[in-house]
Amino acid sequence: SDGVSFSDDPLDAKVLRMAFENLSSSFDAKHGGLGGHPKFPQPMTWEFALRYYYRTGEKLPLDMAELTACNMARGGIYDHIGGGFHRYSVDERWLVPHFEKMLYDNALLVRLYLHLYQATGHYFYARVAQETLDYVLREMTGPEGGFYSSQDADSDGEEGSYYVWTSEEIDQAVGKEYGELLKHYWGVREPGNFNGKNILWVERSPEEVAEENGMGTDAFLEILRWGRSRLFEERCKRVPPVRDEKILTSWNAMVIQSLTEASVVLGRSDYLRAAERNASLLLDKLRVGGRLFRAYRGGKPKIRGYLEDYAFLADALLTLYGVTFHRLWLEEAKSLTLSMVDLFWDSSQGIFYDTGTDHECLLLRPRDIYDNATPCGNSVATEVLLRLGLLLGDSLYPQRAIDNLSSVQVYLQRYPFGFSQWLAALDFLVSTPQEVVIVGPRGAQDTDALLSVVFGRYLPNKVV
């Protein structure tokens, strides 16, 4: 069966508490993350922990999310030279990655680090989010503004060879004196931590390295910035990993959302331009006769879109609307949501299918209810229905969202790892969402000032 099991139990905050208790029992209190190895970033799990912290004021969920995020961003799973995250870590301490880089991981992780920055004010998180988005715009963006799917783990037939360094290579790039400082920071030593070479990771904080070398932190940070750009130039001379240049609607929509949020949180108007350009591409080139398609390559749309393509894009457009207030994005989100209900809703079970009524005939219509490496279409659709219901003042949307949640709620508390995005939607439903109305001309200084107050703090359940 597809796991749907409708329940009449009330949807309430008790479910969230039991889910969090289940989650904390699998937490690795030493290195962060869940369980032993291999270790996946699981950004949605830490988003749920952050929401739970916001809801209850308990410190533990925030500590769990922070320990995980700090260790990931200091570990080898993060690309310290070019920005962006690799797919997972083969060990429990985030040191040795599987070197593939996936678009969806980076999109979801940017949002986690942005939210941590909003919740704590620690600039470290903002920097990681910014470096990651800069990587996406620099290396994963096509000429029309679409975002490519992934980069391989190997280059030149060897896993990770693009990313690892010997001690000599660093000395050659930056000179012996600065090389010693940087190797101290990035844990570089002989004979290396990966096939005789070094995966860079942050062994000591900039403050510690500066103190141990009798210099000010700012002076060391300046050397670090310069050294990073020198190593980046050197690395560009290597054979780069192969890139999968497919443009997938659902994954691109996740990046739109990250860029849009980051544009206000970090004050980067270029991020907003990239998000709007991508949204226009998806609506113009990946929609044929009103039907959204899933993939785009060589100028042609391919495969009719699934539930997740509709849900993720509608979600991203609602976020764009809440930052730009261009009515177009709200209208497009609404029309995608109406099509989504027409094409995918299963009125007998009160939940969506993954394929549309117009899909080629399958023996069983598939329905995935688990949030895995990406959220599932159903959980994102639930939050879209709740947000749209508030924006348009229409109760039909939230009713469908409640049916959706009731269909899976027996699993939410038991298996929180597979239902983190569902838990976020439930948190939205059982909180009192903050409806923020901003009145004023777009682009005016005082309007922008209000926007930056709204987006300057962590408010997970807001509709602007």
PDB file of N, CA and C in Angstrom, residues 217-261:
ATOM      1  N   THR A 217      42.783  38.613  15.064  1.00  0.00           N
ATOM      2  CA  THR A 217      41.853  37.785  14.277  1.00  0.00           C
ATOM      3  C   THR A 217      41.597  38.409  12.910  1.00  0.00           C
ATOM      4  N   ASP A 218      41.409  39.735  12.872  1.00  0.00           N
ATOM      5  CA  ASP A 218      41.110  40.390  11.592  1.00  0.00           C
ATOM      6  C   ASP A 218      42.243  40.194  10.591  1.00  0.00           C
ATOM      7  N   ALA A 219      43.486  40.260  11.096  1.00  0.00           N
ATOM      8  CA  ALA A 219      44.640  40.080  10.210  1.00  0.00           C
ATOM      9  C   ALA A 219      44.635  38.669   9.632  1.00  0.00           C
ATOM     10  N   PHE A 220      44.313  37.671  10.485  1.00  0.00           N
ATOM     11  CA  PHE A 220      44.275  36.301   9.968  1.00  0.00           C
ATOM     12  C   PHE A 220      43.128  36.128   8.968  1.00  0.00           C
ATOM     13  N   LEU A 221      41.960  36.714   9.263  1.00  0.00           N
ATOM     14  CA  LEU A 221      40.811  36.576   8.354  1.00  0.00           C
ATOM     15  C   LEU A 221      41.130  37.156   6.971  1.00  0.00           C
ATOM     16  N   GLU A 222      41.918  38.233   6.968  1.00  0.00           N
ATOM     17  CA  GLU A 222      42.328  38.855   5.703  1.00  0.00           C
ATOM     18  C   GLU A 222      43.200  37.865   4.905  1.00  0.00           C
ATOM     19  N   ILE A 223      44.142  37.206   5.613  1.00  0.00           N
ATOM     20  CA  ILE A 223      45.007  36.208   4.963  1.00  0.00           C
ATOM     21  C   ILE A 223      44.151  35.036   4.452  1.00  0.00           C
ATOM     22  N   LEU A 224      43.173  34.649   5.258  1.00  0.00           N
ATOM     23  CA  LEU A 224      42.296  33.534   4.892  1.00  0.00           C
ATOM     24  C   LEU A 224      41.511  33.864   3.618  1.00  0.00           C
ATOM     25  N   ARG A 225      40.956  35.078   3.570  1.00  0.00           N
ATOM     26  CA  ARG A 225      40.197  35.490   2.372  1.00  0.00           C
ATOM     27  C   ARG A 225      41.094  35.466   1.130  1.00  0.00           C
ATOM     28  N   TRP A 226      42.283  36.030   1.291  1.00  0.00           N
ATOM     29  CA  TRP A 226      43.224  36.081   0.164  1.00  0.00           C
ATOM     30  C   TRP A 226      43.669  34.661  -0.232  1.00  0.00           C
ATOM     31  N   GLY A 227      43.998  33.834   0.766  1.00  0.00           N
ATOM     32  CA  GLY A 227      44.466  32.470   0.510  1.00  0.00           C
ATOM     33  C   GLY A 227      43.406  31.630  -0.184  1.00  0.00           C
ATOM     34  N   ARG A 228      42.167  31.829   0.231  1.00  0.00           N
ATOM     35  CA  ARG A 228      41.057  31.083  -0.355  1.00  0.00           C
ATOM     36  C   ARG A 228      40.934  31.441  -1.850  1.00  0.00           C
ATOM     37  N   SER A 229      41.052  32.730  -2.157  1.00  0.00           N
ATOM     38  CA  SER A 229      40.904  33.109  -3.572  1.00  0.00           C
ATOM     39  C   SER A 229      42.102  32.620  -4.395  1.00  0.00           C
ATOM     40  N   ARG A 230      43.296  32.579  -3.795  1.00  0.00           N
ATOM     41  CA  ARG A 230      44.456  32.036  -4.508  1.00  0.00           C
ATOM     42  C   ARG A 230      44.269  30.545  -4.798  1.00  0.00           C
ATOM     43  N   LEU A 231      43.809  29.798  -3.791  1.00  0.00           N
ATOM     44  CA  LEU A 231      43.599  28.353  -3.999  1.00  0.00           C
ATOM     45  C   LEU A 231      42.478  28.126  -5.011  1.00  0.00           C
ATOM     46  N   PHE A 232      41.484  29.001  -4.989  1.00  0.00           N
ATOM     47  CA  PHE A 232      40.392  28.879  -5.952  1.00  0.00           C
ATOM     48  C   PHE A 232      40.929  29.045  -7.380  1.00  0.00           C
ATOM     49  N   GLU A 233      41.791  30.059  -7.583  1.00  0.00           N
ATOM     50  CA  GLU A 233      42.395  30.268  -8.914  1.00  0.00           C
ATOM     51  C   GLU A 233      43.183  29.037  -9.353  1.00  0.00           C
ATOM     52  N   GLU A 234      43.950  28.471  -8.420  1.00  0.00           N
ATOM     53  CA  GLU A 234      44.751  27.285  -8.749  1.00  0.00           C
ATOM     54  C   GLU A 234      43.839  26.106  -9.105  1.00  0.00           C
ATOM     55  N   ARG A 235      42.772  25.959  -8.323  1.00  0.00           N
ATOM     56  CA  ARG A 235      41.881  24.820  -8.527  1.00  0.00           C
ATOM     57  C   ARG A 235      41.186  24.896  -9.886  1.00  0.00           C
ATOM     58  N   CYS A 236      40.922  26.102 -10.345  1.00  0.00           N
ATOM     59  CA  CYS A 236      40.250  26.276 -11.640  1.00  0.00           C
ATOM     60  C   CYS A 236      41.088  25.728 -12.796  1.00  0.00           C
ATOM     61  N   LYS A 237      42.389  25.515 -12.573  1.00  0.00           N
ATOM     62  CA  LYS A 237      43.248  24.961 -13.630  1.00  0.00           C
ATOM     63  C   LYS A 237      43.108  23.435 -13.725  1.00  0.00           C
ATOM     64  N   ARG A 238      42.455  22.828 -12.730  1.00  0.00           N
ATOM     65  CA  ARG A 238      42.292  21.364 -12.751  1.00  0.00           C
ATOM     66  C   ARG A 238      41.133  20.979 -13.672  1.00  0.00           C
ATOM     67  N   VAL A 239      41.046  19.681 -13.977  1.00  0.00           N
ATOM     68  CA  VAL A 239      39.906  19.189 -14.774  1.00  0.00           C
ATOM     69  C   VAL A 239      38.665  19.213 -13.870  1.00  0.00           C
ATOM     70  N   PRO A 240      37.637  19.964 -14.243  1.00  0.00           N
ATOM     71  CA  PRO A 240      36.475  20.067 -13.348  1.00  0.00           C
ATOM     72  C   PRO A 240      35.613  18.804 -13.384  1.00  0.00           C
ATOM     73  N   PRO A 241      34.809  18.592 -12.337  1.00  0.00           N
ATOM     74  CA  PRO A 241      33.887  17.454 -12.353  1.00  0.00           C
ATOM     75  C   PRO A 241      32.838  17.640 -13.458  1.00  0.00           C
ATOM     76  N   VAL A 242      32.346  16.536 -13.997  1.00  0.00           N
ATOM     77  CA  VAL A 242      31.301  16.595 -15.028  1.00  0.00           C
ATOM     78  C   VAL A 242      30.008  17.102 -14.392  1.00  0.00           C
ATOM     79  N   ARG A 243      29.288  17.917 -15.157  1.00  0.00           N
ATOM     80  CA  ARG A 243      28.062  18.529 -14.637  1.00  0.00           C
ATOM     81  C   ARG A 243      26.852  17.943 -15.357  1.00  0.00           C
ATOM     82  N   ASP A 244      25.792  17.648 -14.623  1.00  0.00           N
ATOM     83  CA  ASP A 244      24.533  17.223 -15.247  1.00  0.00           C
ATOM     84  C   ASP A 244      23.732  18.497 -15.509  1.00  0.00           C
ATOM     85  N   GLU A 245      23.554  18.843 -16.789  1.00  0.00           N
ATOM     86  CA  GLU A 245      22.969  20.139 -17.124  1.00  0.00           C
ATOM     87  C   GLU A 245      21.459  20.086 -17.373  1.00  0.00           C
ATOM     88  N   LYS A 246      20.819  19.060 -16.858  1.00  0.00           N
ATOM     89  CA  LYS A 246      19.346  19.019 -16.858  1.00  0.00           C
ATOM     90  C   LYS A 246      18.822  20.100 -15.914  1.00  0.00           C
ATOM     91  N   ILE A 247      17.715  20.712 -16.283  1.00  0.00           N
ATOM     92  CA  ILE A 247      17.071  21.693 -15.403  1.00  0.00           C
ATOM     93  C   ILE A 247      15.766  21.063 -14.928  1.00  0.00           C
ATOM     94  N   LEU A 248      15.663  20.799 -13.641  1.00  0.00           N
ATOM     95  CA  LEU A 248      14.470  20.146 -13.079  1.00  0.00           C
ATOM     96  C   LEU A 248      13.610  21.187 -12.377  1.00  0.00           C
ATOM     97  N   THR A 249      12.325  21.194 -12.681  1.00  0.00           N
ATOM     98  CA  THR A 249      11.425  22.222 -12.145  1.00  0.00           C
ATOM     99  C   THR A 249      11.440  22.254 -10.622  1.00  0.00           C
ATOM    100  N   SER A 250      11.255  21.087  -9.986  1.00  0.00           N
ATOM    101  CA  SER A 250      11.132  21.078  -8.520  1.00  0.00           C
ATOM    102  C   SER A 250      12.427  21.550  -7.854  1.00  0.00           C
ATOM    103  N   TRP A 251      13.582  21.107  -8.367  1.00  0.00           N
ATOM    104  CA  TRP A 251      14.852  21.494  -7.749  1.00  0.00           C
ATOM    105  C   TRP A 251      15.140  22.973  -7.987  1.00  0.00           C
ATOM    106  N   ASN A 252      14.802  23.470  -9.193  1.00  0.00           N
ATOM    107  CA  ASN A 252      14.989  24.894  -9.467  1.00  0.00           C
ATOM    108  C   ASN A 252      14.111  25.741  -8.544  1.00  0.00           C
ATOM    109  N   ALA A 253      12.895  25.264  -8.308  1.00  0.00           N
ATOM    110  CA  ALA A 253      11.986  26.009  -7.424  1.00  0.00           C
ATOM    111  C   ALA A 253      12.565  26.141  -6.017  1.00  0.00           C
ATOM    112  N   MET A 254      13.257  25.082  -5.541  1.00  0.00           N
ATOM    113  CA  MET A 254      13.880  25.165  -4.213  1.00  0.00           C
ATOM    114  C   MET A 254      14.949  26.258  -4.178  1.00  0.00           C
ATOM    115  N   VAL A 255      15.677  26.400  -5.294  1.00  0.00           N
ATOM    116  CA  VAL A 255      16.709  27.444  -5.341  1.00  0.00           C
ATOM    117  C   VAL A 255      16.057  28.832  -5.385  1.00  0.00           C
ATOM    118  N   ILE A 256      14.949  28.960  -6.124  1.00  0.00           N
ATOM    119  CA  ILE A 256      14.231  30.247  -6.148  1.00  0.00           C
ATOM    120  C   ILE A 256      13.909  30.674  -4.721  1.00  0.00           C
ATOM    121  N   GLN A 257      13.410  29.721  -3.947  1.00  0.00           N
ATOM    122  CA  GLN A 257      13.013  30.033  -2.570  1.00  0.00           C
ATOM    123  C   GLN A 257      14.216  30.493  -1.737  1.00  0.00           C
ATOM    124  N   SER A 258      15.342  29.788  -1.876  1.00  0.00           N
ATOM    125  CA  SER A 258      16.551  30.148  -1.116  1.00  0.00           C
ATOM    126  C   SER A 258      17.078  31.512  -1.535  1.00  0.00           C
ATOM    127  N   LEU A 259      17.137  31.750  -2.839  1.00  0.00           N
ATOM    128  CA  LEU A 259      17.631  33.037  -3.336  1.00  0.00           C
ATOM    129  C   LEU A 259      16.732  34.184  -2.872  1.00  0.00           C
ATOM    130  N   THR A 260      15.421  33.943  -2.909  1.00  0.00           N
ATOM    131  CA  THR A 260      14.472  35.001  -2.544  1.00  0.00           C
ATOM    132  C   THR A 260      14.616  35.371  -1.077  1.00  0.00           C
ATOM    133  N   GLU A 261      14.640  34.341  -0.215  1.00  0.00           N
ATOM    134  CA  GLU A 261      14.814  34.625   1.217  1.00  0.00           C
ATOM    135  C   GLU A 261      16.155  35.307   1.464  1.00  0.00           C
TER     136      GLU A 261
END
